[in-house]
Amino acid sequence: MDGRQKEHYTQIQDTSAVRHRKTCKTNEGAECLSQPSSETSNAANKRIPKRGGHLSSPSRDDHVPVYTLVLVLVLSVCTRFYKITEPPHVCWDETHFGKMGSYYINRTFFFDVHPPLGKMLIGLAGFLTGYDGTFPFIKPGDKYEHHNYWGMRAFCAALGSCLPPFAFLIVLELSHSTPAALIAASLLIFDTGCITLSQYILLDPILMCFIMDSVLCMVRFNTQRLRPFSFSWWFWLLLTGVCLSGSLGVKFVGLFVILLVGINTAFDLWRLLGDLSLSLLDFGKHLLARVFGLIMLPLFLYTTIFAVHFIVLNRSGPGDGFFSSAFQSRLFGNNLHNASMPEYLAYGSVITVKNLRIAGGYLHSHWHLYPEGVGAHQQQVTAYLHKDYNNLWLVKRPDNSDDLTGPPELVRHGDIIRLEHKETTRNLHSHFHEAPLTKKHLQVTGYGINGSGDVNDLWQVEVCGGKKGDPVKVLRSKVRFLHRSTGCMLCSSGKTLPKWGWEQVEVTCSPYVKETPNTQWNIEDHINPKLPNISLSVLKPTFLEILWESHIVMIRGNSGLKPKDNEMNSKPWHWPINYQGLRFSGVNETEYRVYLLGNPVIWWLNLLSLALFVLMLTVASLAKQRGVKMEGMRKVHCHTLMEGGGMLLLGWLLHYLPFYIMGRILYYHHYFPAMLFSSMLTGITLDIFLQNLHLLLSSSVSHHLMRGGQFIFLLGLIYSFYLFHPLSYGMRGPLAQDPASSMAGLRWMESWEF
């Protein structure tokens, strides 16, 4: 056994002595340990506390993990930074996250479905390495040319390079076995999928780095159990909280690792509650320390991330329309910032009408008609999330009479109006045809010519909470539009129309007259030269209001990410079997092709190891339940399987199973956080399996098989990486179906598209 295993073995054999330990604090803050007998005290003095509570004797093997860790780090950096600047054009989601990094440099507000930390760090990395934020990131394949993009890629590659060392340290803590830790690290070093995700301007390497760091800090904190409230105990507790806030600050997937740490903490507190040597006062201190370190601190840091986000992005940009009018009023350059406009709505005003549902959009129309078979073949009316000239509507009297000479007449609660689309001069209209997507609602269209139409163009204005005669206040009044002929309410359903509707939001007329944000609107832009203007500075919201609104927008935006026509997506059962990859760049033999696909040898080995782990855990649990006497390394391995392996299996389940119940569109890269846990579990499983071959075979044969198995494993990883490395580092020439291709014969599954 190696030095780490000897250390762990010594600790387990001395659990009876550890149970009698009582910790206390001296006036200087140092810990004092009272032992039940002089014999136990002498035994403790002979051993040296090491690595946060694990006891060991000095050994030459203690230096081996350091050199091995350095080797792991060097290999990880080399595989991630090799050809980091190729291809010199935009690849896959660099379109989004590179552009968002540019927005931070330019301080331009935008909308994204993920929290801001990852994009902020990308923007900061670009700024520090000389990128000026001027590259447009329009579409994949656009050449970077003279723009300095390598800094953002290098930042992501640096964080991706941390994954194998973190895996090494985590498995080393859980198993106390250098070979197990090396196996886990090797699986991540030589996985083509992890390399590809780490080499581009993406959120994934940032997210996975925070997840692994959170797990490492949690495991290191667990090793401090015998040193409560010491400096190292507080250090690892608080650092766990910091990393948790980072995980959630990059993507909401960080909630899964928060749940993992929460479950671990709950079990830890339950164990402390059962320790009768610990007073309830001391237990309360433990509870409060964890509440502070794992709840309050992460929440404070997470909120601070958004505070910085809102301070930096203070200029109007493409994300304005997703947010309320009050939110937009705080953005420099927005037409509502420090603006003035007439306070009350009047006939003859030109307005934009915004739905109060988060991301409900502006009432919008355009020259395109609904297709045949979708209600009446009339002009489309939609909700559009961006500011546009086609959002403008003219408020008219029901009889179309316009008095251009007299004073303006205000629109009041209960008045009947027509809304004429400014660009097409057709009226807002509804009738007894079902809506395109929400079949229980009625269709809304644009109808008539030059403002002339019929009785189906009449809408009654209702101010929510108002009474007869109350004027409609711009921006501040919540307004409903009741269709006079059918009795339904103008509504933004929140559903995205197909391509014939330009993927804008469906507008319907809802027969359900209850007050909901979907049927409530406010007047945002208001142009009427006959009315006096007032300042809109009073509309600026508080920080907590914009924080809450931004989260509602992100959550609804995430749930609204549905598969589009002919768009490639995948299902969760595809992922563990490496069924299908993702094309990052290039589609033909003349282009530089990069294909995201995990090393199949590694992924299928992980899948096999999951089954082997469950089998081994079942056997160990049955043996323990039947009272089979286990001593020495067999007892150590049983403990490692149940404690360390169980924690990693839980991490894999928490990062994988929730995707089965998600309604949003899913992609292959969503599995990679779970793959990290699967690879670490493989390291523990294979190491324990090889070390216990003597249970099935003779000692000499099992020893040779163990050494041979380790050698074959390492050789297989390196050779498989040699075969599949072009997936990560780029391919040119014939496709894999062509016998002349460098990848000929490696397309082991028909679903692979390289």
Tab-separated table of N, CA and C in Angstrom, residues 215-328:
chain	number	residue	atom	x	y	z
A	215	VAL	N	-16.144	21.189	-4.676
A	215	VAL	CA	-16.060	19.828	-4.139
A	215	VAL	C	-14.745	19.631	-3.392
A	216	LEU	N	-13.648	20.135	-3.955
A	216	LEU	CA	-12.346	19.995	-3.293
A	216	LEU	C	-12.354	20.695	-1.931
A	217	CYS	N	-12.896	21.900	-1.886
A	217	CYS	CA	-12.946	22.626	-0.608
A	217	CYS	C	-13.839	21.910	0.394
A	218	MET	N	-14.948	21.348	-0.083
A	218	MET	CA	-15.836	20.596	0.799
A	218	MET	C	-15.119	19.386	1.383
A	219	VAL	N	-14.404	18.653	0.549
A	219	VAL	CA	-13.678	17.466	1.006
A	219	VAL	C	-12.569	17.851	1.978
A	220	ARG	N	-11.864	18.928	1.673
A	220	ARG	CA	-10.803	19.380	2.584
A	220	ARG	C	-11.389	19.857	3.919
A	221	PHE	N	-12.557	20.495	3.868
A	221	PHE	CA	-13.203	20.910	5.108
A	221	PHE	C	-13.596	19.694	5.951
A	222	ASN	N	-14.045	18.639	5.283
A	222	ASN	CA	-14.418	17.423	6.020
A	222	ASN	C	-13.241	16.831	6.777
A	223	THR	N	-12.025	17.049	6.276
A	223	THR	CA	-10.847	16.490	6.952
A	223	THR	C	-10.468	17.279	8.199
A	224	GLN	N	-11.139	18.424	8.413
A	224	GLN	CA	-10.818	19.262	9.577
A	224	GLN	C	-11.727	18.970	10.770
A	225	ARG	N	-12.412	17.841	10.772
A	225	ARG	CA	-13.399	17.552	11.813
A	225	ARG	C	-12.788	17.535	13.215
A	226	LEU	N	-11.546	17.099	13.318
A	226	LEU	CA	-10.905	17.024	14.631
A	226	LEU	C	-10.313	18.366	15.063
A	227	ARG	N	-10.448	19.396	14.208
A	227	ARG	CA	-9.884	20.712	14.532
A	227	ARG	C	-10.938	21.797	14.333
A	228	PRO	N	-12.108	21.665	14.986
A	228	PRO	CA	-13.184	22.637	14.744
A	228	PRO	C	-12.788	24.049	15.157
A	229	PHE	N	-13.186	25.009	14.325
A	229	PHE	CA	-13.001	26.441	14.555
A	229	PHE	C	-11.527	26.863	14.532
A	230	SER	N	-10.664	25.993	14.030
A	230	SER	CA	-9.276	26.394	13.820
A	230	SER	C	-9.190	27.250	12.553
A	231	PHE	N	-8.015	27.821	12.313
A	231	PHE	CA	-7.853	28.658	11.112
A	231	PHE	C	-8.126	27.858	9.855
A	232	SER	N	-7.555	26.643	9.744
A	232	SER	CA	-7.750	25.831	8.535
A	232	SER	C	-9.210	25.405	8.390
A	233	TRP	N	-9.893	25.157	9.505
A	233	TRP	CA	-11.313	24.789	9.470
A	233	TRP	C	-12.122	25.933	8.875
A	234	TRP	N	-11.902	27.150	9.384
A	234	TRP	CA	-12.609	28.316	8.849
A	234	TRP	C	-12.215	28.588	7.404
A	235	PHE	N	-10.939	28.403	7.076
A	235	PHE	CA	-10.456	28.691	5.719
A	235	PHE	C	-11.193	27.844	4.688
A	236	TRP	N	-11.275	26.541	4.927
A	236	TRP	CA	-11.907	25.660	3.943
A	236	TRP	C	-13.421	25.830	3.937
A	237	LEU	N	-14.022	26.144	5.072
A	237	LEU	CA	-15.461	26.397	5.106
A	237	LEU	C	-15.808	27.631	4.283
A	238	LEU	N	-15.099	28.719	4.521
A	238	LEU	CA	-15.400	29.960	3.806
A	238	LEU	C	-15.047	29.856	2.328
A	239	LEU	N	-13.953	29.150	2.018
A	239	LEU	CA	-13.582	28.993	0.615
A	239	LEU	C	-14.612	28.140	-0.124
A	240	THR	N	-15.215	27.174	0.566
A	240	THR	CA	-16.307	26.407	-0.040
A	240	THR	C	-17.454	27.337	-0.409
A	241	GLY	N	-17.805	28.247	0.501
A	241	GLY	CA	-18.873	29.199	0.212
A	241	GLY	C	-18.553	30.114	-0.948
A	242	VAL	N	-17.307	30.560	-1.027
A	242	VAL	CA	-16.888	31.419	-2.137
A	242	VAL	C	-17.038	30.684	-3.472
A	243	CYS	N	-16.604	29.438	-3.511
A	243	CYS	CA	-16.676	28.656	-4.753
A	243	CYS	C	-18.118	28.331	-5.133
A	244	LEU	N	-18.973	28.124	-4.131
A	244	LEU	CA	-20.387	27.885	-4.427
A	244	LEU	C	-21.021	29.105	-5.078
A	245	SER	N	-20.694	30.290	-4.579
A	245	SER	CA	-21.231	31.505	-5.196
A	245	SER	C	-20.713	31.653	-6.624
A	246	GLY	N	-19.462	31.251	-6.858
A	246	GLY	CA	-18.918	31.292	-8.216
A	246	GLY	C	-19.627	30.329	-9.141
A	247	SER	N	-19.922	29.112	-8.660
A	247	SER	CA	-20.626	28.116	-9.485
A	247	SER	C	-21.985	28.632	-9.912
A	248	LEU	N	-22.751	29.156	-8.949
A	248	LEU	CA	-24.083	29.661	-9.274
A	248	LEU	C	-23.999	30.945	-10.084
A	249	GLY	N	-22.939	31.713	-9.887
A	249	GLY	CA	-22.781	32.974	-10.610
A	249	GLY	C	-22.467	32.801	-12.081
A	250	VAL	N	-22.054	31.593	-12.485
A	250	VAL	CA	-21.755	31.329	-13.898
A	250	VAL	C	-22.972	30.760	-14.615
A	251	LYS	N	-23.592	29.733	-14.009
A	251	LYS	CA	-24.787	29.111	-14.574
A	251	LYS	C	-25.658	28.599	-13.435
A	252	PHE	N	-26.948	28.487	-13.699
A	252	PHE	CA	-27.846	27.951	-12.685
A	252	PHE	C	-27.578	26.469	-12.411
A	253	VAL	N	-26.819	25.806	-13.284
A	253	VAL	CA	-26.402	24.426	-13.026
A	253	VAL	C	-25.606	24.354	-11.720
A	254	GLY	N	-25.029	25.477	-11.294
A	254	GLY	CA	-24.317	25.506	-10.027
A	254	GLY	C	-25.195	25.152	-8.839
A	255	LEU	N	-26.517	25.185	-9.010
A	255	LEU	CA	-27.426	24.774	-7.943
A	255	LEU	C	-27.211	23.312	-7.571
A	256	PHE	N	-26.776	22.491	-8.532
A	256	PHE	CA	-26.606	21.063	-8.257
A	256	PHE	C	-25.453	20.816	-7.297
A	257	VAL	N	-24.349	21.541	-7.466
A	257	VAL	CA	-23.226	21.350	-6.539
A	257	VAL	C	-23.562	21.973	-5.182
A	258	ILE	N	-24.381	23.017	-5.178
A	258	ILE	CA	-24.855	23.567	-3.902
A	258	ILE	C	-25.683	22.528	-3.161
A	259	LEU	N	-26.505	21.791	-3.894
A	259	LEU	CA	-27.294	20.727	-3.284
A	259	LEU	C	-26.400	19.621	-2.741
A	260	LEU	N	-25.344	19.283	-3.481
A	260	LEU	CA	-24.402	18.262	-3.023
A	260	LEU	C	-23.740	18.682	-1.713
A	261	VAL	N	-23.251	19.921	-1.661
A	261	VAL	CA	-22.623	20.423	-0.435
A	261	VAL	C	-23.651	20.505	0.692
A	262	GLY	N	-24.883	20.868	0.358
A	262	GLY	CA	-25.930	20.945	1.366
A	262	GLY	C	-26.233	19.586	1.983
A	263	ILE	N	-26.305	18.555	1.163
A	263	ILE	CA	-26.545	17.201	1.683
A	263	ILE	C	-25.384	16.752	2.558
A	264	ASN	N	-24.168	17.019	2.111
A	264	ASN	CA	-22.987	16.661	2.906
A	264	ASN	C	-23.004	17.390	4.255
A	265	THR	N	-23.372	18.667	4.231
A	265	THR	CA	-23.423	19.454	5.468
A	265	THR	C	-24.508	18.943	6.407
A	266	ALA	N	-25.659	18.556	5.845
A	266	ALA	CA	-26.747	18.033	6.674
A	266	ALA	C	-26.317	16.748	7.392
A	267	PHE	N	-25.637	15.858	6.683
A	267	PHE	CA	-25.141	14.626	7.310
A	267	PHE	C	-24.090	14.946	8.375
A	268	ASP	N	-23.247	15.930	8.097
A	268	ASP	CA	-22.216	16.314	9.056
A	268	ASP	C	-22.848	16.856	10.342
A	269	LEU	N	-23.863	17.699	10.202
A	269	LEU	CA	-24.542	18.244	11.373
A	269	LEU	C	-25.307	17.160	12.129
A	270	TRP	N	-25.877	16.222	11.397
A	270	TRP	CA	-26.579	15.104	12.046
A	270	TRP	C	-25.608	14.272	12.877
A	271	ARG	N	-24.414	14.073	12.348
A	271	ARG	CA	-23.383	13.336	13.095
A	271	ARG	C	-22.984	14.102	14.355
A	272	LEU	N	-22.830	15.410	14.233
A	272	LEU	CA	-22.472	16.217	15.399
A	272	LEU	C	-23.583	16.209	16.452
A	273	LEU	N	-24.843	16.210	15.994
A	273	LEU	CA	-25.962	16.183	16.931
A	273	LEU	C	-25.974	14.886	17.746
A	274	GLY	N	-25.477	13.815	17.150
A	274	GLY	CA	-25.426	12.528	17.843
A	274	GLY	C	-24.202	12.355	18.724
A	275	ASP	N	-23.285	13.310	18.704
A	275	ASP	CA	-22.089	13.249	19.549
A	275	ASP	C	-22.439	13.794	20.935
A	276	LEU	N	-22.633	12.890	21.909
A	276	LEU	CA	-23.075	13.287	23.241
A	276	LEU	C	-22.013	14.073	24.002
A	277	SER	N	-20.761	14.007	23.541
A	277	SER	CA	-19.715	14.796	24.196
A	277	SER	C	-19.766	16.257	23.784
A	278	LEU	N	-20.629	16.583	22.824
A	278	LEU	CA	-20.756	17.948	22.312
A	278	LEU	C	-22.017	18.573	22.901
A	279	SER	N	-21.877	19.689	23.593
A	279	SER	CA	-23.037	20.351	24.180
A	279	SER	C	-23.892	20.984	23.085
A	280	LEU	N	-25.148	21.245	23.437
A	280	LEU	CA	-26.043	21.879	22.470
A	280	LEU	C	-25.566	23.280	22.103
A	281	LEU	N	-24.901	23.950	23.027
A	281	LEU	CA	-24.341	25.263	22.730
A	281	LEU	C	-23.261	25.161	21.659
A	282	ASP	N	-22.376	24.152	21.801
A	282	ASP	CA	-21.328	23.952	20.790
A	282	ASP	C	-21.935	23.545	19.453
A	283	PHE	N	-22.984	22.705	19.507
A	283	PHE	CA	-23.658	22.322	18.262
A	283	PHE	C	-24.253	23.561	17.584
A	284	GLY	N	-24.824	24.461	18.379
A	284	GLY	CA	-25.364	25.696	17.822
A	284	GLY	C	-24.297	26.533	17.142
A	285	LYS	N	-23.083	26.549	17.719
A	285	LYS	CA	-21.978	27.270	17.087
A	285	LYS	C	-21.630	26.659	15.734
A	286	HIS	N	-21.597	25.309	15.685
A	286	HIS	CA	-21.331	24.634	14.413
A	286	HIS	C	-22.399	24.992	13.379
A	287	LEU	N	-23.654	24.967	13.809
A	287	LEU	CA	-24.751	25.270	12.892
A	287	LEU	C	-24.655	26.702	12.362
A	288	LEU	N	-24.413	27.657	13.253
A	288	LEU	CA	-24.315	29.052	12.833
A	288	LEU	C	-23.121	29.285	11.919
A	289	ALA	N	-21.999	28.592	12.187
A	289	ALA	CA	-20.816	28.738	11.335
A	289	ALA	C	-21.123	28.283	9.915
A	290	ARG	N	-21.854	27.198	9.792
A	290	ARG	CA	-22.189	26.694	8.454
A	290	ARG	C	-23.232	27.572	7.767
A	291	VAL	N	-24.171	28.092	8.530
A	291	VAL	CA	-25.145	29.022	7.949
A	291	VAL	C	-24.424	30.253	7.406
A	292	PHE	N	-23.458	30.759	8.168
A	292	PHE	CA	-22.706	31.927	7.707
A	292	PHE	C	-21.840	31.594	6.496
A	293	GLY	N	-21.065	30.491	6.593
A	293	GLY	CA	-20.096	30.178	5.545
A	293	GLY	C	-20.705	29.631	4.272
A	294	LEU	N	-21.823	28.888	4.374
A	294	LEU	CA	-22.373	28.196	3.207
A	294	LEU	C	-23.695	28.770	2.713
A	295	ILE	N	-24.255	29.743	3.433
A	295	ILE	CA	-25.508	30.359	2.984
A	295	ILE	C	-25.349	31.878	2.870
A	296	MET	N	-25.008	32.509	3.985
A	296	MET	CA	-24.966	33.975	3.984
A	296	MET	C	-23.823	34.519	3.132
A	297	LEU	N	-22.622	33.951	3.275
A	297	LEU	CA	-21.494	34.431	2.477
A	297	LEU	C	-21.714	34.215	0.986
A	298	PRO	N	-22.115	32.998	0.525
A	298	PRO	CA	-22.381	32.829	-0.908
A	298	PRO	C	-23.486	33.755	-1.416
A	299	LEU	N	-24.522	33.957	-0.598
A	299	LEU	CA	-25.610	34.831	-1.020
A	299	LEU	C	-25.130	36.271	-1.162
A	300	PHE	N	-24.296	36.711	-0.229
A	300	PHE	CA	-23.739	38.068	-0.314
A	300	PHE	C	-22.871	38.218	-1.559
A	301	LEU	N	-21.993	37.239	-1.802
A	301	LEU	CA	-21.101	37.318	-2.968
A	301	LEU	C	-21.890	37.240	-4.273
A	302	TYR	N	-22.909	36.384	-4.291
A	302	TYR	CA	-23.738	36.255	-5.492
A	302	TYR	C	-24.449	37.576	-5.792
A	303	THR	N	-24.962	38.215	-4.757
A	303	THR	CA	-25.616	39.517	-4.931
A	303	THR	C	-24.611	40.571	-5.385
A	304	THR	N	-23.398	40.502	-4.846
A	304	THR	CA	-22.349	41.447	-5.241
A	304	THR	C	-22.008	41.306	-6.716
A	305	ILE	N	-22.013	40.076	-7.220
A	305	ILE	CA	-21.759	39.847	-8.652
A	305	ILE	C	-22.756	40.639	-9.495
A	306	PHE	N	-24.022	40.590	-9.100
A	306	PHE	CA	-25.045	41.320	-9.862
A	306	PHE	C	-24.909	42.830	-9.679
A	307	ALA	N	-24.488	43.249	-8.495
A	307	ALA	CA	-24.276	44.686	-8.288
A	307	ALA	C	-23.206	45.207	-9.245
A	308	VAL	N	-22.106	44.469	-9.356
A	308	VAL	CA	-21.044	44.855	-10.296
A	308	VAL	C	-21.564	44.808	-11.731
A	309	HIS	N	-22.335	43.779	-12.032
A	309	HIS	CA	-22.922	43.613	-13.369
A	309	HIS	C	-23.755	44.841	-13.757
A	310	PHE	N	-24.613	45.300	-12.848
A	310	PHE	CA	-25.475	46.446	-13.159
A	310	PHE	C	-24.694	47.751	-13.212
A	311	ILE	N	-23.637	47.854	-12.416
A	311	ILE	CA	-22.812	49.070	-12.441
A	311	ILE	C	-22.037	49.170	-13.748
A	312	VAL	N	-21.470	48.042	-14.183
A	312	VAL	CA	-20.661	48.047	-15.408
A	312	VAL	C	-21.542	48.253	-16.635
A	313	LEU	N	-22.627	47.502	-16.736
A	313	LEU	CA	-23.499	47.591	-17.920
A	313	LEU	C	-24.537	48.694	-17.699
A	314	ASN	N	-24.125	49.915	-17.901
A	314	ASN	CA	-25.022	51.046	-17.642
A	314	ASN	C	-25.447	51.766	-18.913
A	315	ARG	N	-25.133	51.178	-20.081
A	315	ARG	CA	-25.497	51.812	-21.349
A	315	ARG	C	-26.542	50.971	-22.075
A	316	SER	N	-27.433	51.627	-22.740
A	316	SER	CA	-28.505	50.952	-23.467
A	316	SER	C	-27.936	50.011	-24.524
A	317	GLY	N	-28.581	48.839	-24.668
A	317	GLY	CA	-28.095	47.860	-25.630
A	317	GLY	C	-29.213	46.947	-26.094
A	318	PRO	N	-28.844	45.804	-26.679
A	318	PRO	CA	-29.853	44.913	-27.272
A	318	PRO	C	-30.721	44.196	-26.255
A	319	GLY	N	-30.383	44.260	-24.965
A	319	GLY	CA	-31.184	43.555	-23.968
A	319	GLY	C	-32.277	44.391	-23.341
A	320	ASP	N	-32.410	45.654	-23.741
A	320	ASP	CA	-33.359	46.561	-23.071
A	320	ASP	C	-34.790	46.035	-23.100
A	321	GLY	N	-35.207	45.562	-24.261
A	321	GLY	CA	-36.610	45.207	-24.448
A	321	GLY	C	-37.082	44.039	-23.608
A	322	PHE	N	-36.165	43.248	-23.060
A	322	PHE	CA	-36.557	42.135	-22.212
A	322	PHE	C	-37.005	42.605	-20.828
A	323	PHE	N	-36.715	43.853	-20.503
A	323	PHE	CA	-36.942	44.344	-19.151
A	323	PHE	C	-38.008	45.433	-19.143
A	324	SER	N	-38.470	45.735	-17.942
A	324	SER	CA	-39.558	46.692	-17.781
A	324	SER	C	-39.114	48.103	-18.156
A	325	SER	N	-40.100	48.960	-18.326
A	325	SER	CA	-39.811	50.355	-18.649
A	325	SER	C	-39.019	51.018	-17.531
A	326	ALA	N	-39.365	50.705	-16.274
A	326	ALA	CA	-38.650	51.288	-15.137
A	326	ALA	C	-37.187	50.861	-15.140
A	327	PHE	N	-36.931	49.583	-15.481
A	327	PHE	CA	-35.556	49.094	-15.552
A	327	PHE	C	-34.784	49.858	-16.618
A	328	GLN	N	-35.404	50.060	-17.767
A	328	GLN	CA	-34.718	50.719	-18.880
A	328	GLN	C	-34.382	52.176	-18.565
